[in-house]
């Protein structure tokens, strides 16, 4: 019940109805593709990134999959609203995977420049309980 409301909170699904195939493919491990599970991540916010107000985006990398949040403009402690792009589901193909999270200032850049680094964290997935 929680899973259906997480995926589609605006859609009420009767209890006896089976989730659509696309939802099953996203969340449950399949013997055909070798997945052992999936990791669901939601970025809620960052606290005290720098002394300047920056345009912040968070990049997430887990295995060979990557995700980028929407950009939050002009805040030292950005919070991503519920209607923004802030959630991702990563497929897990083995038990010893890590999630890499980086916060970057993505202000308008000149040609050849990279995003400015603001912070990072590495989450060892087996250590989460």
Tab-separated table of N, CA and C in Angstrom:
chain	number	residue	atom	x	y	z
A	1	UNK	N	0.832	-1.192	0.000
A	1	UNK	CA	0.000	0.000	0.000
A	1	UNK	C	0.875	1.254	0.000
A	2	UNK	N	1.900	1.275	0.835
A	2	UNK	CA	2.786	2.433	0.877
A	2	UNK	C	3.485	2.639	-0.461
A	3	UNK	N	3.914	1.554	-1.076
A	3	UNK	CA	4.659	1.648	-2.324
A	3	UNK	C	3.846	2.323	-3.411
A	4	UNK	N	2.583	1.939	-3.557
A	4	UNK	CA	1.751	2.561	-4.585
A	4	UNK	C	1.560	4.046	-4.300
A	5	UNK	N	1.368	4.431	-3.030
A	5	UNK	CA	1.159	5.842	-2.712
A	5	UNK	C	2.444	6.639	-2.906
A	6	UNK	N	3.602	6.000	-2.720
A	6	UNK	CA	4.868	6.686	-2.937
A	6	UNK	C	5.087	6.958	-4.415
A	7	UNK	N	4.770	5.992	-5.248
A	7	UNK	CA	4.999	6.133	-6.678
A	7	UNK	C	3.994	7.086	-7.306
A	8	UNK	N	2.738	6.944	-6.952
A	8	UNK	CA	1.686	7.765	-7.543
A	8	UNK	C	0.758	8.273	-6.442
A	9	UNK	N	1.159	9.304	-5.683
A	9	UNK	CA	0.347	9.747	-4.551
A	9	UNK	C	-1.002	10.320	-4.967
A	10	UNK	N	-1.162	10.744	-6.203
A	10	UNK	CA	-2.406	11.332	-6.668
A	10	UNK	C	-3.386	10.277	-7.170
A	11	UNK	N	-2.967	9.033	-7.214
A	11	UNK	CA	-3.784	7.957	-7.775
A	11	UNK	C	-4.135	6.967	-6.671
A	12	UNK	N	-5.426	6.764	-6.444
A	12	UNK	CA	-5.842	5.793	-5.441
A	12	UNK	C	-6.057	4.442	-6.110
A	13	UNK	N	-5.375	3.436	-5.603
A	13	UNK	CA	-5.457	2.099	-6.173
A	13	UNK	C	-6.200	1.196	-5.186
A	14	UNK	N	-7.230	0.488	-5.637
A	14	UNK	CA	-7.926	-0.445	-4.737
A	14	UNK	C	-6.965	-1.490	-4.184
A	15	UNK	N	-7.227	-1.951	-2.979
A	15	UNK	CA	-6.328	-2.895	-2.311
A	15	UNK	C	-6.155	-4.205	-3.074
A	16	UNK	N	-7.185	-4.665	-3.754
A	16	UNK	CA	-7.077	-5.948	-4.444
A	16	UNK	C	-6.507	-5.832	-5.854
A	17	UNK	N	-6.218	-4.615	-6.300
A	17	UNK	CA	-5.668	-4.420	-7.641
A	17	UNK	C	-4.151	-4.562	-7.609
A	18	UNK	N	-3.595	-5.247	-8.589
A	18	UNK	CA	-2.154	-5.439	-8.694
A	18	UNK	C	-1.519	-4.192	-9.314
A	19	UNK	N	-0.313	-3.773	-8.834
A	19	UNK	CA	0.348	-2.607	-9.423
A	19	UNK	C	0.640	-2.831	-10.902
A	20	UNK	N	0.680	-1.753	-11.689
A	20	UNK	CA	1.009	-1.893	-13.113
A	20	UNK	C	2.390	-2.522	-13.302
A	21	UNK	N	2.597	-3.155	-14.428
A	21	UNK	CA	3.851	-3.837	-14.724
A	21	UNK	C	5.041	-2.890	-14.633
A	22	UNK	N	4.886	-1.644	-15.079
A	22	UNK	CA	6.008	-0.698	-15.051
A	22	UNK	C	6.469	-0.437	-13.623
A	23	UNK	N	5.547	-0.376	-12.667
A	23	UNK	CA	5.925	-0.165	-11.269
A	23	UNK	C	6.651	-1.400	-10.739
A	24	UNK	N	6.157	-2.584	-11.064
A	24	UNK	CA	6.835	-3.808	-10.642
A	24	UNK	C	8.258	-3.859	-11.187
A	25	UNK	N	8.447	-3.458	-12.430
A	25	UNK	CA	9.780	-3.481	-13.030
A	25	UNK	C	10.717	-2.511	-12.326
A	26	UNK	N	10.205	-1.380	-11.835
A	26	UNK	CA	11.043	-0.389	-11.168
A	26	UNK	C	11.483	-0.842	-9.782
A	27	UNK	N	10.585	-1.489	-9.023
A	27	UNK	CA	10.841	-1.695	-7.608
A	27	UNK	C	11.209	-3.109	-7.197
A	28	UNK	N	10.823	-4.120	-7.945
A	28	UNK	CA	11.097	-5.481	-7.520
A	28	UNK	C	12.210	-6.091	-8.349
A	29	UNK	N	13.030	-6.902	-7.698
A	29	UNK	CA	14.134	-7.565	-8.385
A	29	UNK	C	13.582	-8.582	-9.381
A	30	UNK	N	14.249	-8.670	-10.493
A	30	UNK	CA	13.825	-9.587	-11.543
A	30	UNK	C	14.964	-10.546	-11.864
A	31	UNK	N	14.694	-11.843	-11.917
A	31	UNK	CA	15.773	-12.779	-12.247
A	31	UNK	C	16.300	-12.593	-13.665
A	32	UNK	N	15.509	-11.984	-14.551
A	32	UNK	CA	15.948	-11.810	-15.934
A	32	UNK	C	17.083	-10.790	-16.058
A	33	UNK	N	17.050	-9.705	-15.295
A	33	UNK	CA	18.078	-8.676	-15.462
A	33	UNK	C	19.181	-8.736	-14.414
A	34	UNK	N	19.112	-9.644	-13.450
A	34	UNK	CA	20.183	-9.819	-12.482
A	34	UNK	C	20.129	-8.899	-11.276
A	35	UNK	N	19.070	-8.117	-11.122
A	35	UNK	CA	18.973	-7.222	-9.968
A	35	UNK	C	18.730	-8.006	-8.683
A	36	UNK	N	19.340	-7.534	-7.596
A	36	UNK	CA	19.074	-8.113	-6.282
A	36	UNK	C	18.105	-7.241	-5.492
A	37	UNK	N	17.801	-6.068	-6.001
A	37	UNK	CA	16.887	-5.152	-5.328
A	37	UNK	C	16.969	-3.776	-5.941
A	38	UNK	N	16.426	-2.799	-5.217
A	38	UNK	CA	16.484	-1.415	-5.680
A	38	UNK	C	16.645	-0.493	-4.482
A	39	UNK	N	17.189	0.673	-4.737
A	39	UNK	CA	17.420	1.684	-3.707
A	39	UNK	C	16.603	2.911	-4.057
A	40	UNK	N	15.736	3.334	-3.143
A	40	UNK	CA	14.923	4.527	-3.351
A	40	UNK	C	15.533	5.678	-2.568
A	41	UNK	N	15.783	6.803	-3.245
A	41	UNK	CA	16.431	7.958	-2.631
A	41	UNK	C	15.584	9.194	-2.885
A	42	UNK	N	15.438	10.021	-1.845
A	42	UNK	CA	14.723	11.285	-1.982
A	42	UNK	C	15.578	12.382	-1.366
A	43	UNK	N	15.900	13.409	-2.142
A	43	UNK	CA	16.695	14.539	-1.670
A	43	UNK	C	15.724	15.578	-1.117
A	44	UNK	N	15.841	15.872	0.175
A	44	UNK	CA	14.946	16.844	0.799
A	44	UNK	C	15.575	18.227	0.881
A	45	UNK	N	16.871	18.302	1.195
A	45	UNK	CA	17.501	19.609	1.297
A	45	UNK	C	18.971	19.514	1.648
A	46	UNK	N	19.616	20.681	1.655
A	46	UNK	CA	21.011	20.831	2.064
A	46	UNK	C	21.043	21.966	3.080
A	47	UNK	N	21.974	21.909	4.021
A	47	UNK	CA	22.034	22.926	5.062
A	47	UNK	C	23.392	23.609	5.035
A	48	UNK	N	23.404	24.967	4.969
A	48	UNK	CA	24.610	25.769	5.087
A	48	UNK	C	25.704	25.434	4.100
A	49	UNK	N	25.414	25.509	2.807
A	49	UNK	CA	26.402	25.114	1.800
A	49	UNK	C	27.578	26.075	1.693
A	50	UNK	N	27.321	27.374	1.656
A	50	UNK	CA	28.410	28.344	1.535
A	50	UNK	C	27.918	29.693	2.025
A	51	UNK	N	28.803	30.681	2.027
A	51	UNK	CA	28.410	32.018	2.472
A	51	UNK	C	27.641	32.776	1.408
A	52	UNK	N	27.746	32.346	0.174
A	52	UNK	CA	27.034	33.003	-0.925
A	52	UNK	C	25.758	32.244	-1.236
A	53	UNK	N	24.770	32.967	-1.745
A	53	UNK	CA	23.564	32.299	-2.230
A	53	UNK	C	23.891	31.720	-3.597
A	54	UNK	N	23.632	30.441	-3.753
A	54	UNK	CA	24.014	29.748	-4.984
A	54	UNK	C	22.804	29.059	-5.599
A	55	UNK	N	22.959	28.663	-6.856
A	55	UNK	CA	21.950	27.872	-7.558
A	55	UNK	C	22.392	26.415	-7.449
A	56	UNK	N	21.708	25.650	-6.610
A	56	UNK	CA	22.173	24.321	-6.224
A	56	UNK	C	21.415	23.200	-6.921
A	57	UNK	N	22.172	22.197	-7.355
A	57	UNK	CA	21.613	20.931	-7.831
A	57	UNK	C	22.397	19.815	-7.154
A	58	UNK	N	21.738	18.700	-6.919
A	58	UNK	CA	22.391	17.539	-6.308
A	58	UNK	C	22.454	16.433	-7.351
A	59	UNK	N	23.633	15.822	-7.475
A	59	UNK	CA	23.835	14.702	-8.391
A	59	UNK	C	24.013	13.436	-7.559
A	60	UNK	N	23.336	12.361	-7.957
A	60	UNK	CA	23.419	11.073	-7.275
A	60	UNK	C	23.915	10.030	-8.271
A	61	UNK	N	24.863	9.194	-7.843
A	61	UNK	CA	25.379	8.119	-8.692
A	61	UNK	C	25.414	6.846	-7.857
A	62	UNK	N	24.828	5.779	-8.401
A	62	UNK	CA	24.822	4.476	-7.733
A	62	UNK	C	25.021	3.415	-8.809
A	63	UNK	N	26.161	2.730	-8.766
A	63	UNK	CA	26.471	1.753	-9.807
A	63	UNK	C	26.631	2.453	-11.141
A	64	UNK	N	25.914	1.999	-12.156
A	64	UNK	CA	26.009	2.631	-13.471
A	64	UNK	C	24.833	3.563	-13.744
A	65	UNK	N	24.050	3.921	-12.719
A	65	UNK	CA	22.906	4.821	-12.876
A	65	UNK	C	23.201	6.162	-12.209
A	66	UNK	N	22.665	7.234	-12.788
A	66	UNK	CA	22.874	8.579	-12.251
A	66	UNK	C	21.561	9.348	-12.270
A	67	UNK	N	21.481	10.394	-11.423
A	67	UNK	CA	20.277	11.207	-11.304
A	67	UNK	C	20.697	12.616	-10.907
A	68	UNK	N	19.976	13.620	-11.405
A	68	UNK	CA	20.209	15.016	-11.028
A	68	UNK	C	18.885	15.633	-10.597
A	69	UNK	N	18.899	16.360	-9.484
A	69	UNK	CA	17.693	17.033	-9.012
A	69	UNK	C	17.456	18.300	-9.824
A	70	UNK	N	16.294	18.910	-9.602
A	70	UNK	CA	16.043	20.239	-10.146
A	70	UNK	C	16.979	21.233	-9.469
A	71	UNK	N	17.194	22.376	-10.098
A	71	UNK	CA	18.038	23.431	-9.540
A	71	UNK	C	17.187	24.313	-8.633
A	72	UNK	N	17.695	24.572	-7.416
A	72	UNK	CA	17.050	25.493	-6.481
A	72	UNK	C	17.891	26.763	-6.484
A	73	UNK	N	17.264	27.879	-6.829
A	73	UNK	CA	17.988	29.135	-7.023
A	73	UNK	C	18.105	29.958	-5.743
A	74	UNK	N	19.291	30.556	-5.544
A	74	UNK	CA	19.539	31.581	-4.545
A	74	UNK	C	19.294	31.218	-3.102
A	75	UNK	N	19.850	30.106	-2.630
A	75	UNK	CA	19.659	29.730	-1.233
A	75	UNK	C	20.908	29.045	-0.696
A	76	UNK	N	21.268	29.375	0.561
A	76	UNK	CA	22.375	28.684	1.220
A	76	UNK	C	21.949	27.327	1.755
A	77	UNK	N	20.650	27.196	2.045
A	77	UNK	CA	20.100	25.938	2.557
A	77	UNK	C	18.881	25.555	1.727
A	78	UNK	N	19.113	25.068	0.516
A	78	UNK	CA	17.981	24.780	-0.379
A	78	UNK	C	17.148	23.594	0.104
A	79	UNK	N	15.843	23.693	-0.120
A	79	UNK	CA	14.896	22.613	0.166
A	79	UNK	C	14.152	22.327	-1.127
A	80	UNK	N	14.025	21.059	-1.496
A	80	UNK	CA	13.341	20.687	-2.732
A	80	UNK	C	11.864	20.452	-2.433
A	81	UNK	N	10.965	21.191	-3.101
A	81	UNK	CA	9.529	20.989	-2.866
A	81	UNK	C	9.061	19.642	-3.414
A	82	UNK	N	7.909	19.195	-2.931
A	82	UNK	CA	7.381	17.881	-3.317
A	82	UNK	C	7.121	17.781	-4.811
A	83	UNK	N	6.817	18.896	-5.463
A	83	UNK	CA	6.505	18.859	-6.897
A	83	UNK	C	7.754	18.909	-7.774
A	84	UNK	N	8.946	18.974	-7.171
A	84	UNK	CA	10.175	19.061	-7.962
A	84	UNK	C	10.750	17.673	-8.234
A	85	UNK	N	11.754	17.651	-9.105
A	85	UNK	CA	12.462	16.400	-9.430
A	85	UNK	C	13.482	16.148	-8.326
A	86	UNK	N	13.121	15.280	-7.370
A	86	UNK	CA	13.995	15.045	-6.221
A	86	UNK	C	14.098	13.578	-5.815
A	87	UNK	N	13.372	12.666	-6.465
A	87	UNK	CA	13.342	11.244	-6.094
A	87	UNK	C	13.915	10.379	-7.207
A	88	UNK	N	14.610	9.322	-6.808
A	88	UNK	CA	15.172	8.395	-7.793
A	88	UNK	C	15.108	6.972	-7.253
A	89	UNK	N	15.051	6.016	-8.167
A	89	UNK	CA	15.122	4.597	-7.832
A	89	UNK	C	16.314	4.026	-8.593
A	90	UNK	N	17.275	3.477	-7.844
A	90	UNK	CA	18.473	2.907	-8.450
A	90	UNK	C	18.404	1.382	-8.388
A	91	UNK	N	18.661	0.692	-9.498
A	91	UNK	CA	18.706	-0.773	-9.454
A	91	UNK	C	19.998	-1.230	-8.779
A	92	UNK	N	19.910	-2.280	-7.970
A	92	UNK	CA	21.084	-2.835	-7.298
A	92	UNK	C	21.379	-4.208	-7.895
A	93	UNK	N	22.611	-4.378	-8.376
A	93	UNK	CA	22.999	-5.637	-8.998
A	93	UNK	C	23.896	-6.482	-8.102
A	94	UNK	N	24.379	-5.907	-6.996
A	94	UNK	CA	25.117	-6.666	-5.992
A	94	UNK	C	24.943	-5.971	-4.647
A	95	UNK	N	25.312	-6.633	-3.573
A	95	UNK	CA	25.014	-6.138	-2.229
A	95	UNK	C	25.996	-5.080	-1.727
A	96	UNK	N	27.128	-4.920	-2.373
A	96	UNK	CA	28.164	-4.033	-1.837
A	96	UNK	C	28.317	-2.776	-2.673
A	97	UNK	N	27.231	-2.089	-2.895
A	97	UNK	CA	27.229	-0.895	-3.729
A	97	UNK	C	27.285	0.354	-2.841
A	98	UNK	N	27.736	1.447	-3.404
A	98	UNK	CA	27.782	2.734	-2.696
A	98	UNK	C	26.977	3.765	-3.460
A	99	UNK	N	26.390	4.691	-2.718
A	99	UNK	CA	25.669	5.821	-3.296
A	99	UNK	C	26.542	7.055	-3.121
A	100	UNK	N	26.869	7.713	-4.224
A	100	UNK	CA	27.669	8.936	-4.203
A	100	UNK	C	26.730	10.117	-4.410
A	101	UNK	N	26.803	11.099	-3.496
A	101	UNK	CA	25.931	12.271	-3.546
A	101	UNK	C	26.816	13.509	-3.559
A	102	UNK	N	26.570	14.416	-4.504
A	102	UNK	CA	27.332	15.657	-4.586
A	102	UNK	C	26.414	16.841	-4.790
A	103	UNK	N	26.701	17.939	-4.080
A	103	UNK	CA	25.953	19.187	-4.256
A	103	UNK	C	26.847	20.160	-5.017
A	104	UNK	N	26.280	20.817	-6.027
A	104	UNK	CA	27.052	21.699	-6.895
A	104	UNK	C	26.296	22.986	-7.159
A	105	UNK	N	27.066	24.084	-7.338
A	105	UNK	CA	26.511	25.359	-7.789
A	105	UNK	C	26.486	25.301	-9.307
A	106	UNK	N	25.300	25.375	-9.876
A	106	UNK	CA	25.156	25.242	-11.327
A	106	UNK	C	24.751	26.571	-11.958
A	107	UNK	N	25.330	27.662	-11.465
A	107	UNK	CA	25.057	28.977	-12.040
A	107	UNK	C	25.436	28.979	-13.510
A	108	UNK	N	24.976	29.988	-14.235
A	108	UNK	CA	25.299	30.081	-15.664
A	108	UNK	C	26.817	30.099	-15.824
A	109	UNK	N	27.309	29.194	-16.650
A	109	UNK	CA	28.754	29.011	-16.809
A	109	UNK	C	29.229	29.480	-18.174
A	110	UNK	N	30.504	29.853	-18.215
A	110	UNK	CA	31.131	30.138	-19.509
A	110	UNK	C	31.561	28.823	-20.132
A	111	UNK	N	31.809	28.847	-21.411
A	111	UNK	CA	32.207	27.631	-22.131
A	111	UNK	C	33.459	27.026	-21.494
A	112	UNK	N	33.449	25.733	-21.278
A	112	UNK	CA	34.609	25.030	-20.743
A	112	UNK	C	34.670	24.974	-19.228
A	113	UNK	N	33.759	25.638	-18.506
A	113	UNK	CA	33.775	25.604	-17.046
A	113	UNK	C	32.905	24.467	-16.527
A	114	UNK	N	33.254	23.974	-15.350
A	114	UNK	CA	32.466	22.935	-14.688
A	114	UNK	C	31.611	23.561	-13.594
A	115	UNK	N	30.653	22.787	-13.071
A	115	UNK	CA	29.868	23.236	-11.924
A	115	UNK	C	30.792	23.393	-10.722
A	116	UNK	N	30.482	24.366	-9.835
A	116	UNK	CA	31.287	24.583	-8.632
A	116	UNK	C	30.871	23.599	-7.544
A	117	UNK	N	31.847	22.908	-6.977
A	117	UNK	CA	31.608	21.911	-5.938
A	117	UNK	C	31.192	22.590	-4.641
A	118	UNK	N	30.177	22.043	-3.952
A	118	UNK	CA	29.708	22.577	-2.671
A	118	UNK	C	29.791	21.568	-1.536
A	119	UNK	N	29.644	20.289	-1.829
A	119	UNK	CA	29.707	19.275	-0.775
A	119	UNK	C	29.442	17.898	-1.341
A	120	UNK	N	29.829	16.863	-0.567
A	120	UNK	CA	29.615	15.495	-1.037
A	120	UNK	C	29.505	14.550	0.153
A	121	UNK	N	28.955	13.377	-0.131
A	121	UNK	CA	28.881	12.305	0.857
A	121	UNK	C	28.834	10.983	0.094
A	122	UNK	N	29.413	9.950	0.689
A	122	UNK	CA	29.351	8.601	0.132
A	122	UNK	C	28.620	7.738	1.153
A	123	UNK	N	27.565	7.051	0.697
A	123	UNK	CA	26.767	6.199	1.578
A	123	UNK	C	27.043	4.744	1.223
A	124	UNK	N	27.534	3.998	2.197
A	124	UNK	CA	27.790	2.573	2.015
A	124	UNK	C	26.468	1.842	2.252
A	125	UNK	N	25.848	1.349	1.195
A	125	UNK	CA	24.497	0.788	1.268
A	125	UNK	C	24.391	-0.398	2.236
A	126	UNK	N	25.355	-1.331	2.302
A	126	UNK	CA	25.207	-2.440	3.260
A	126	UNK	C	25.163	-1.987	4.719
A	127	UNK	N	25.693	-0.806	5.029
A	127	UNK	CA	25.696	-0.333	6.417
A	127	UNK	C	24.360	0.283	6.834
A	128	UNK	N	23.444	0.505	5.888
A	128	UNK	CA	22.135	1.074	6.217
A	128	UNK	C	21.249	-0.028	6.777
A	129	UNK	N	20.565	0.259	7.860
A	129	UNK	CA	19.643	-0.720	8.466
A	129	UNK	C	18.270	-0.131	8.572
